[in-house]
Coordinates of C-alpha atoms in Angstrom, one line a residue:
X1 CA 0.0 0.0 0.0
X2 CA 1.4 3.3 -1.0
X3 CA 2.0 6.1 1.5
X4 CA -0.7 8.7 0.8
X5 CA -1.5 12.2 2.0
X6 CA -5.2 12.4 2.1
X7 CA -6.8 15.8 2.5
X8 CA -10.4 15.1 3.3
X9 CA -11.1 16.1 6.9
X10 CA -7.4 16.1 7.7
X11 CA -5.5 19.1 9.2
X12 CA -2.6 20.4 7.3
X13 CA 0.7 19.5 8.9
X14 CA 3.2 22.3 9.3
X15 CA 6.9 21.5 9.3
X16 CA 9.1 24.0 11.1
X17 CA 12.8 24.7 11.3
X18 CA 13.3 23.9 7.7
X19 CA 15.3 26.7 6.0
X20 CA 13.7 27.9 2.8
X21 CA 16.1 27.5 -0.1
X22 CA 15.9 28.1 -3.9
X23 CA 15.3 24.9 -5.8
X24 CA 18.5 25.5 -7.7
X25 CA 20.5 25.5 -4.4
X26 CA 18.9 22.2 -3.3
X27 CA 19.8 20.3 -6.5
X28 CA 23.1 22.0 -7.2
X29 CA 25.2 18.9 -6.4
X30 CA 25.7 16.9 -9.6
X31 CA 24.4 13.3 -9.4
X32 CA 25.2 12.1 -12.9
X33 CA 28.4 10.3 -11.7
X34 CA 26.3 8.0 -9.5
X35 CA 24.3 5.0 -10.7
X36 CA 20.7 5.5 -9.8
X37 CA 19.0 2.3 -8.4
X38 CA 15.3 2.0 -7.7
X39 CA 14.5 0.6 -4.2
X40 CA 12.1 -2.3 -3.9
X41 CA 10.7 -3.5 -0.6
X42 CA 9.5 -6.8 -1.7
X43 CA 10.0 -8.7 -5.0
X44 CA 8.1 -7.0 -7.8
X45 CA 6.6 -4.2 -5.8
X46 CA 6.1 -1.0 -7.8
X47 CA 9.1 1.4 -7.3
X48 CA 8.3 4.1 -4.8
X49 CA 5.7 2.2 -2.9
X50 CA 6.2 1.0 0.6
X51 CA 3.9 -2.0 1.2
X52 CA 3.2 -1.4 4.9
X53 CA 0.3 -3.8 4.8
X54 CA 2.6 -6.7 3.8
X55 CA 3.5 -7.2 7.5
X56 CA 1.6 -4.8 9.8
X57 CA 2.8 -6.7 12.9
X58 CA 6.3 -5.6 12.2
X59 CA 5.1 -2.0 11.8
X60 CA 3.3 -2.2 15.1
X61 CA 6.4 -3.6 16.8
X62 CA 8.5 -0.7 15.5
X63 CA 6.0 1.9 16.6
X64 CA 5.9 0.5 20.1
X65 CA 9.6 -0.1 20.6
X66 CA 10.5 3.3 19.3
X67 CA 8.5 4.9 22.0
X68 CA 7.0 7.5 19.7
X69 CA 5.4 10.6 21.2
X70 CA 1.6 10.6 21.1
X71 CA 1.7 13.6 18.9
X72 CA 3.9 11.7 16.4
X73 CA 1.4 8.9 16.4
X74 CA -1.4 11.4 15.7
X75 CA 0.6 12.8 12.8
X76 CA 1.0 9.4 11.3
X77 CA -2.7 9.0 11.3
X78 CA -3.2 12.4 9.7
X79 CA -0.7 11.7 6.8
X80 CA -1.3 8.0 6.0
X81 CA -4.5 6.1 5.8
X82 CA -2.7 2.9 6.7
X83 CA -2.2 4.1 10.3
X84 CA -5.8 5.2 10.8
X85 CA -7.8 2.3 9.4
X86 CA -8.6 -0.7 11.6
X87 CA -5.5 -2.9 12.1
X88 CA -7.4 -6.1 13.0
X89 CA -5.2 -7.0 16.0
X90 CA -6.1 -8.1 19.5
X91 CA -7.2 -6.9 22.0
X92 CA -9.4 -4.6 19.9
X93 CA -9.7 -5.4 16.2
X94 CA -11.3 -2.0 15.5
X95 CA -8.3 0.0 16.7
X96 CA -6.0 1.8 14.3
X97 CA -2.3 1.0 14.1
X98 CA -1.5 4.2 16.0
X99 CA -4.0 3.5 18.7
X100 CA -2.7 0.0 19.2
X101 CA 0.9 1.3 19.5
X102 CA -0.3 3.8 22.1
X103 CA -2.1 1.1 24.0
X104 CA 1.0 -1.1 24.0
X105 CA 3.1 1.8 25.4
X106 CA 0.4 2.5 28.1
X107 CA 0.7 -1.2 29.1
X108 CA 4.4 -0.7 29.9
X109 CA 3.6 2.0 32.5
X110 CA 3.7 0.9 36.1
X111 CA 0.5 2.8 37.0
X112 CA -1.4 1.4 34.1
X113 CA -0.4 -2.3 34.5
X114 CA -2.6 -3.2 37.5
X115 CA -5.7 -1.5 36.2
X116 CA -8.7 -3.7 35.3
X117 CA -10.2 -3.5 31.7
X118 CA -13.1 -1.5 33.1
X119 CA -10.7 0.9 34.8
X120 CA -8.7 1.3 31.7
X121 CA -11.8 2.1 29.6
X122 CA -12.9 4.7 32.3
X123 CA -9.5 6.3 32.1
X124 CA -9.7 6.4 28.3
X125 CA -13.0 8.2 28.3
X126 CA -11.8 10.6 31.0
X127 CA -8.7 11.5 28.9
X128 CA -10.8 12.2 25.8
X129 CA -11.6 8.8 24.2
X130 CA -8.2 7.9 22.8
X131 CA -5.3 5.7 23.9
X132 CA -2.9 8.3 22.5
X133 CA -4.4 10.8 25.0
X134 CA -4.1 8.2 27.8
X135 CA -0.4 7.8 26.9
X136 CA 0.1 11.5 26.9
X137 CA -1.5 11.7 30.4
X138 CA 0.7 8.9 31.7
X139 CA 3.9 10.4 30.2
X140 CA 3.1 13.8 31.6
X141 CA 2.7 12.4 35.1
X142 CA 6.0 10.6 34.9
X143 CA 7.8 13.7 33.6
X144 CA 6.7 16.1 36.4
X145 CA 6.6 13.7 39.5
X146 CA 9.6 11.4 39.2
X147 CA 7.4 8.4 39.8
X148 CA 9.2 5.1 40.0
X149 CA 12.5 6.9 40.5
X150 CA 14.6 8.1 43.5
X151 CA 13.7 11.4 45.2
X152 CA 14.5 13.5 48.2
X153 CA 12.0 15.8 50.1
X154 CA 13.2 18.7 52.2
X155 CA 10.4 19.1 54.7
X156 CA 9.9 21.6 57.5
X157 CA 12.7 20.5 59.8
X158 CA 12.8 16.9 58.7
X159 CA 13.7 15.1 55.5
X160 CA 12.6 12.0 53.5
X161 CA 14.7 10.2 50.9
X162 CA 13.4 7.4 48.7
X163 CA 15.7 5.1 46.7
X164 CA 14.8 3.9 43.1
X165 CA 14.1 0.5 44.7
X166 CA 11.4 2.0 47.0
X167 CA 13.3 2.1 50.3
X168 CA 12.5 5.1 52.5
X169 CA 14.9 6.9 54.8
X170 CA 14.1 9.8 57.2
X171 CA 16.1 12.2 59.3
X172 CA 15.9 15.5 61.2
X173 CA 13.3 16.9 63.6
X174 CA 11.0 14.2 65.1
X175 CA 8.9 16.0 67.8
X176 CA 5.7 14.5 66.4
X177 CA 7.1 11.2 65.3
X178 CA 7.2 12.4 61.7
X179 CA 10.3 10.2 61.0
X180 CA 8.3 7.0 61.4
X181 CA 10.9 5.2 63.6
X182 CA 8.6 4.6 66.6
X183 CA 10.3 7.4 68.7
X184 CA 10.3 11.2 69.0
X185 CA 14.1 11.5 69.0
X186 CA 15.9 13.5 66.4
X187 CA 18.0 11.7 63.7
X188 CA 21.1 13.3 62.3
X189 CA 21.8 10.6 59.8
X190 CA 19.5 9.0 57.2
X191 CA 17.8 6.0 58.9
X192 CA 15.7 3.4 57.0
X193 CA 12.1 3.2 58.1
X194 CA 12.2 -0.5 59.0
X195 CA 8.5 -1.1 59.5
X196 CA 8.0 -0.5 55.7
X197 CA 10.3 -3.3 54.6
X198 CA 8.8 -5.2 51.8
X199 CA 6.7 -2.2 50.7
X200 CA 7.9 -0.3 47.7
X201 CA 7.5 3.4 48.2
X202 CA 7.3 5.6 45.0
X203 CA 6.3 9.0 46.4
X204 CA 6.7 11.1 49.5
X205 CA 5.3 14.3 51.0
X206 CA 6.4 16.2 54.1
X207 CA 4.5 18.9 55.9
X208 CA 4.6 20.6 59.3
X209 CA 5.2 17.7 61.7
X210 CA 3.7 15.2 59.3
X211 CA 4.9 12.7 56.6
X212 CA 3.0 10.7 53.9
X213 CA 4.4 7.9 51.9
X214 CA 2.8 6.3 48.8
X215 CA 3.5 2.7 47.8
X216 CA 3.5 1.3 44.2
X217 CA 0.1 -0.3 45.1
X218 CA -1.4 3.1 45.6
X219 CA -1.6 2.8 49.4
X220 CA -0.9 5.8 51.6
X221 CA 1.0 5.6 54.9
X222 CA 1.0 8.6 57.3
X223 CA 2.8 9.4 60.5
X224 CA 3.5 12.4 62.7
X225 CA 0.6 14.7 63.6
X226 CA -2.7 13.0 63.4
X227 CA -4.6 15.8 61.7
X228 CA -4.7 16.2 58.0
X229 CA -4.6 20.0 58.2
X230 CA -3.5 22.6 60.7
X231 CA -1.1 25.4 61.4
X232 CA 2.3 24.2 62.7
X233 CA 1.6 25.6 66.1
X234 CA -2.1 25.0 66.1
X235 CA -4.1 23.3 68.9
X236 CA -5.2 20.4 66.7
X237 CA -3.2 17.3 65.9
X238 CA -1.8 16.9 69.5
X239 CA -1.8 13.1 69.1
X240 CA 1.4 11.7 67.6
X241 CA 1.8 8.7 65.4
X242 CA 5.4 7.5 65.4
X243 CA 5.2 4.6 62.9
X244 CA 3.7 4.5 59.5
X245 CA -0.1 3.8 59.5
X246 CA -2.2 2.9 56.5
X247 CA -4.7 5.7 55.8
X248 CA -7.9 3.6 55.9
X249 CA -10.1 6.3 54.3
X250 CA -8.0 6.1 51.2
X251 CA -8.0 2.3 50.8
X252 CA -10.5 2.5 47.9
X253 CA -8.5 5.2 46.0
X254 CA -5.3 4.2 44.1
X255 CA -3.1 7.2 45.1
X256 CA 0.0 8.3 43.1
X257 CA 0.8 11.6 44.7
X258 CA 0.2 13.6 47.9
X259 CA 0.7 17.3 48.7
X260 CA 0.6 18.8 52.2
X261 CA -0.4 22.4 52.8
X262 CA -0.5 24.2 56.1
X263 CA -4.3 23.8 56.5
X264 CA -5.1 20.9 54.2
X265 CA -3.8 17.8 52.5
X266 CA -4.5 16.8 48.9
X267 CA -4.0 13.4 47.1
X268 CA -4.1 12.5 43.4
X269 CA -5.5 9.2 42.1
X270 CA -4.0 7.4 39.2
X271 CA -7.1 8.3 37.2
X272 CA -6.3 12.0 37.7
X273 CA -8.9 12.8 40.4
X274 CA -8.0 15.2 43.2
X275 CA -9.2 14.6 46.8
X276 CA -8.7 16.9 49.8
X277 CA -8.8 16.6 53.5
X278 CA -9.8 19.5 55.9
X279 CA -9.9 23.2 55.3
X280 CA -13.5 23.0 54.2
X281 CA -15.3 24.7 57.1
X282 CA -15.8 27.8 55.0
X283 CA -16.1 25.9 51.7
X284 CA -12.5 27.0 50.8
X285 CA -12.0 23.8 48.7
X286 CA -15.5 23.4 47.4
X287 CA -16.9 21.4 50.3
X288 CA -18.0 21.8 53.9
X289 CA -16.1 19.8 56.5
X290 CA -14.5 20.2 59.9
X291 CA -10.8 21.3 60.0
X292 CA -9.7 18.0 61.4
X293 CA -11.7 15.9 59.0
X294 CA -10.0 12.6 58.1
X295 CA -12.3 11.7 55.2
X296 CA -11.1 12.6 51.7
X297 CA -13.5 14.7 49.6
X298 CA -13.3 14.9 45.8
X299 CA -12.3 18.4 44.6
X300 CA -15.5 19.7 43.0
X301 CA -15.9 22.1 40.1
X302 CA -14.0 22.4 36.8
X303 CA -11.6 19.4 37.5
X304 CA -14.3 16.8 38.2
X305 CA -14.1 15.5 34.6
X306 CA -10.6 16.6 33.7
X307 CA -7.6 14.3 34.5
X308 CA -4.8 15.9 36.6
X309 CA -1.2 14.7 36.4
X310 CA 0.3 16.7 39.2
X311 CA -0.7 18.7 42.3
X312 CA 1.2 21.2 44.3
X313 CA 0.3 22.7 47.7
X314 CA 1.3 26.1 49.0
X315 CA 0.6 27.5 52.5
X316 CA -3.1 28.0 51.8
X317 CA -3.8 27.2 48.1
X318 CA -3.5 24.3 45.7
X319 CA -2.3 24.1 42.1
X320 CA -3.3 21.3 39.7
X321 CA -1.6 20.5 36.3
X322 CA -4.3 19.1 34.1
X323 CA -4.1 17.2 30.8
X324 CA -6.9 18.0 28.4
X325 CA -7.3 17.0 24.7
X326 CA -6.4 20.6 23.8
X327 CA -3.2 20.6 25.8
X328 CA -1.8 21.0 29.3
X329 CA -3.2 23.6 31.6
X330 CA -3.0 24.8 35.3
X331 CA -5.9 25.3 37.7
X332 CA -5.7 27.0 41.1
X333 CA -8.0 27.1 44.2
X334 CA -7.8 28.5 47.7
X335 CA -6.5 31.8 49.1
X336 CA -5.7 34.5 46.6
X337 CA -3.6 36.8 48.8
X338 CA -0.6 38.2 46.9
X339 CA -2.0 37.1 43.6
X340 CA -0.7 33.6 43.9
X341 CA -3.7 32.0 42.2
X342 CA -2.7 33.7 38.9
X343 CA -6.0 35.1 37.9
X344 CA -5.1 38.8 37.9
X345 CA -6.7 39.5 41.2
X346 CA -6.2 38.7 44.9
X347 CA -9.6 37.1 45.6
X348 CA -10.1 33.6 47.0
X349 CA -11.4 30.8 44.8
X350 CA -13.6 28.1 46.4
X351 CA -13.5 26.0 43.2
X352 CA -10.6 25.2 40.8
X353 CA -10.2 27.9 38.2
X354 CA -8.2 27.8 34.9
X355 CA -5.2 30.1 34.8
X356 CA -5.8 31.6 31.4
X357 CA -2.5 33.5 31.1
X358 CA -0.6 30.5 29.7
X359 CA -2.8 30.5 26.6
X360 CA -1.9 34.1 26.0
X361 CA 1.8 33.3 26.5
X362 CA 1.4 30.3 24.1
X363 CA 3.1 28.2 26.8
X364 CA 2.3 24.5 27.5
X365 CA 2.9 23.9 31.2
X366 CA 4.8 20.7 32.0
X367 CA 5.8 21.1 35.7
X368 CA 4.1 23.2 38.4
X369 CA 5.5 24.2 41.8
X370 CA 3.6 25.9 44.7
X371 CA 5.7 27.9 47.1
X372 CA 4.3 29.2 50.4
X373 CA 3.3 32.5 48.8
X374 CA 4.3 32.2 45.2
X375 CA 4.2 29.7 42.3
X376 CA 6.2 28.7 39.2
X377 CA 5.7 26.7 36.0
X378 CA 8.1 25.2 33.5
X379 CA 6.8 25.1 29.9
X380 CA 7.4 22.5 27.2
X381 CA 9.7 25.0 25.4
X382 CA 11.8 25.5 28.6
X383 CA 10.4 28.9 29.6
X384 CA 9.9 29.6 33.3
X385 CA 6.9 31.6 34.6
X386 CA 6.5 32.9 38.2
X387 CA 3.7 34.7 40.0
X388 CA 2.4 35.6 43.4
X389 CA 4.1 37.5 46.3
X390 CA 7.5 38.7 45.1
X391 CA 9.1 39.3 48.5
X392 CA 12.9 39.0 48.6
X393 CA 12.9 38.6 44.8
X394 CA 11.5 35.1 44.8
X395 CA 9.9 35.6 41.4
X396 CA 13.2 36.4 39.7
X397 CA 12.1 39.5 37.9
X398 CA 14.7 41.8 39.5
X399 CA 12.4 43.3 42.0
X400 CA 10.1 42.5 45.0
X401 CA 6.8 43.3 43.3
X402 CA 3.8 41.0 43.3
X403 CA 2.6 39.5 40.1
X404 CA -1.1 38.4 39.9
X405 CA -0.7 36.5 36.6
X406 CA 2.2 34.2 35.4
X407 CA 5.1 36.2 34.0
X408 CA 8.0 34.8 32.0
X409 CA 11.4 35.1 33.8
X410 CA 13.2 37.0 31.1
X411 CA 16.6 36.5 32.9
X412 CA 16.3 32.8 32.0
X413 CA 15.6 33.4 28.3
X414 CA 18.8 31.6 27.3
X415 CA 18.1 28.6 29.6
X416 CA 16.0 25.6 28.7
X417 CA 14.5 24.6 32.0
X418 CA 13.2 21.1 32.8
X419 CA 12.5 21.4 36.6
X420 CA 11.4 24.0 39.1
X421 CA 11.1 24.0 42.9
X422 CA 9.7 26.6 45.2
X423 CA 9.8 27.2 49.0
X424 CA 9.1 30.1 51.4
X425 CA 10.1 33.0 49.1
X426 CA 12.7 30.9 47.3
X427 CA 12.9 29.4 43.8
X428 CA 15.2 27.0 42.1
X429 CA 15.4 26.1 38.4
X430 CA 17.2 23.2 36.8
X431 CA 18.2 23.4 33.1
X432 CA 18.3 20.5 30.6
X433 CA 22.1 20.4 30.9
X434 CA 22.0 20.0 34.7
X435 CA 22.8 23.6 35.7
X436 CA 20.9 25.0 38.7
X437 CA 19.8 28.6 39.2
X438 CA 18.3 30.1 42.4
X439 CA 16.8 33.3 43.6
X440 CA 14.8 34.8 46.4
X441 CA 15.4 34.8 50.2
X442 CA 19.0 34.1 51.2
X443 CA 18.3 33.2 54.9
X444 CA 20.0 30.0 56.2
X445 CA 22.3 29.9 53.1
X446 CA 19.6 27.7 51.3
X447 CA 20.2 29.4 47.9
X448 CA 23.7 27.9 47.6
X449 CA 25.5 31.1 46.7
X450 CA 28.8 31.6 48.5
X451 CA 30.8 34.8 47.8
X452 CA 34.4 34.4 48.8
X453 CA 36.7 31.5 49.4
X454 CA 35.8 31.0 53.0
X455 CA 32.2 30.2 52.1
X456 CA 30.8 33.3 53.9
X457 CA 30.5 36.2 51.5
X458 CA 26.9 36.8 50.3
X459 CA 25.5 33.4 51.3
X460 CA 22.6 35.2 53.3
X461 CA 22.0 37.9 50.7
X462 CA 18.6 38.0 48.9
X463 CA 18.9 37.4 45.2
X464 CA 16.4 39.3 43.0
X465 CA 17.3 37.7 39.6
X466 CA 18.3 34.1 38.8
X467 CA 22.0 33.3 39.5
X468 CA 23.9 30.1 38.6
X469 CA 24.5 28.0 41.7
X470 CA 28.3 27.6 41.1
X471 CA 28.7 25.5 44.2
X472 CA 26.7 22.7 42.6
X473 CA 28.9 22.9 39.5
X474 CA 31.7 21.8 41.7
X475 CA 30.1 18.4 42.5
X476 CA 30.8 17.3 38.9
X477 CA 27.4 15.6 38.7
X478 CA 24.3 16.4 36.6
X479 CA 21.5 17.6 38.9
X480 CA 18.0 16.3 38.0
X481 CA 15.9 17.4 41.0
X482 CA 15.9 20.1 43.6
X483 CA 13.8 20.1 46.8
X484 CA 13.6 22.8 49.4
X485 CA 11.7 23.6 52.6
X486 CA 8.2 25.0 51.9
X487 CA 7.2 26.4 55.3
X488 CA 7.0 29.8 57.0
X489 CA 7.9 28.3 60.4
X490 CA 11.3 26.6 59.6
X491 CA 14.6 27.8 58.3
X492 CA 15.0 26.4 54.8
X493 CA 17.3 23.6 53.7
X494 CA 17.9 22.3 50.1
X495 CA 18.6 19.0 48.5
X496 CA 20.1 18.5 45.0
X497 CA 19.7 15.0 43.6
X498 CA 22.1 14.0 40.8
X499 CA 21.6 11.6 37.8
X500 CA 23.7 8.9 39.5
X501 CA 21.6 9.0 42.7
X502 CA 23.9 11.1 44.9
X503 CA 22.3 13.5 47.3
X504 CA 23.8 16.9 48.2
X505 CA 22.4 19.1 51.0
X506 CA 22.9 22.7 52.2
X507 CA 21.1 25.3 54.3
X508 CA 19.7 24.9 57.8
X509 CA 20.7 21.8 59.7
X510 CA 20.1 22.5 63.3
X511 CA 17.8 19.5 63.7
X512 CA 19.7 17.0 61.6
X513 CA 17.6 17.7 58.5
X514 CA 20.7 17.8 56.3
X515 CA 21.5 14.2 57.2
X516 CA 24.9 15.1 58.6
X517 CA 26.5 16.2 61.9
X518 CA 27.4 19.9 62.3
X519 CA 30.3 20.9 64.5
X520 CA 31.5 24.0 66.4
X521 CA 27.9 25.1 67.1
X522 CA 27.1 25.4 63.4
X523 CA 23.4 25.6 62.5
X524 CA 23.7 25.5 58.7
X525 CA 25.9 24.3 55.8
X526 CA 26.8 26.9 53.1
X527 CA 28.3 24.5 50.6
X528 CA 26.6 21.4 49.2
X529 CA 27.8 18.3 51.0
X530 CA 27.0 14.8 50.0
X531 CA 24.6 12.9 52.3
X532 CA 25.5 9.4 53.3
X533 CA 22.7 7.6 51.5
X534 CA 22.7 5.9 48.1
X535 CA 19.4 6.6 46.2
X536 CA 20.2 4.4 43.2

């Protein structure tokens, strides 16, 4: 069957980055000295034709093993009828070749594998009725959340590290049992959470006096303060849980991510549904509950029928990265003080509301981060946007002004970003080549900038525009993830995770949250130092 380019009902494909040249320039090289041979795929096939239909199973194998992007599969359907007509293969004989390839790639994903046929069909409809859209949803979640890979979480006064094999370590402050070791004693070195042996952890979240761990089976274990939402020094949550306990109210929800704010907790299911605990007494998250409610409530409103791939919790608001057939988008809900919801105002939102500015910027959000009072997004093209309260320069725009809608960080125009992390008036950006930039509040040396040779210099100075963290260049490792403290009550510390699984820490370490002993009455570490834990 010949490759054809049908036009009926098919959008025109635009090819970019191809320099226009005169025809004479393209054919200027003489070819008469070469013998021209006509290529034949099989026997007596007509020259110029490629008989894809001769062995479609091989074509399907190639599409699947090459891990084509869902957009590429869609383009194949748009340009060649072979890829959009029924392929007559199991498990669904009516599916096109591109749809089958997408389904095959979905079946390789760890989150998709344990789903029942009914659950898979529900997810397909939720994503827009196409396996290509399901594949895009799954890939987007993997890209922004480091699922099934090692990670480190710099919580408020304590830290969690998870190896690529799912082993969880904790260290630092432990006044509420948030380390999960059965005690309330501080730990100055990474210590494995022994009670979780045999359970593979894939995600972690740390909040004020509280920790949540998520297994590859979608189960959630929580320890520390027993309330799902309160201020750090509030009157609720006085009971402490010192060992990981299965959250029974979530046992019927396959959870893939958790985010802990100061007044609420949110979890994300593998189908892309968002559930919240607490902070509903005034309907702040679209439902009425008591502040210490331990029952999850689905987040109502615009996101009820839109799959979400990532959630991020600030002090008093929640961001959700959604995957729609038209593209990626960001929704916000909660407290609008400082403009951190991104809608051009400072009013609260009781239900999730689309941040429209990204459409005006022609930016496809890929990673979202919610700091205590400001937020950031990385786009598919590598641009970084920030908005919210700009105190100490945490937005990176060269001043301390608030921005009520996302604004591109012009100082990073020559950097292709792949990751962003936010804290309490602090922001970190990781580029595609592993360089790290930081800006914002310089307290506790958590920005990683050291002026002179003795490591003192400007390490506590606020930084209004992005600066390269040169101290991380010296570790001779490619950085893939940054995590920093996101709390108004604790001095910040920062983790830098490298491609090879090495973990480097700097910033406040007075409670052991850096995973290392400090000497001579030191309370912080200015230069990145490797933590004695292997996260490979």
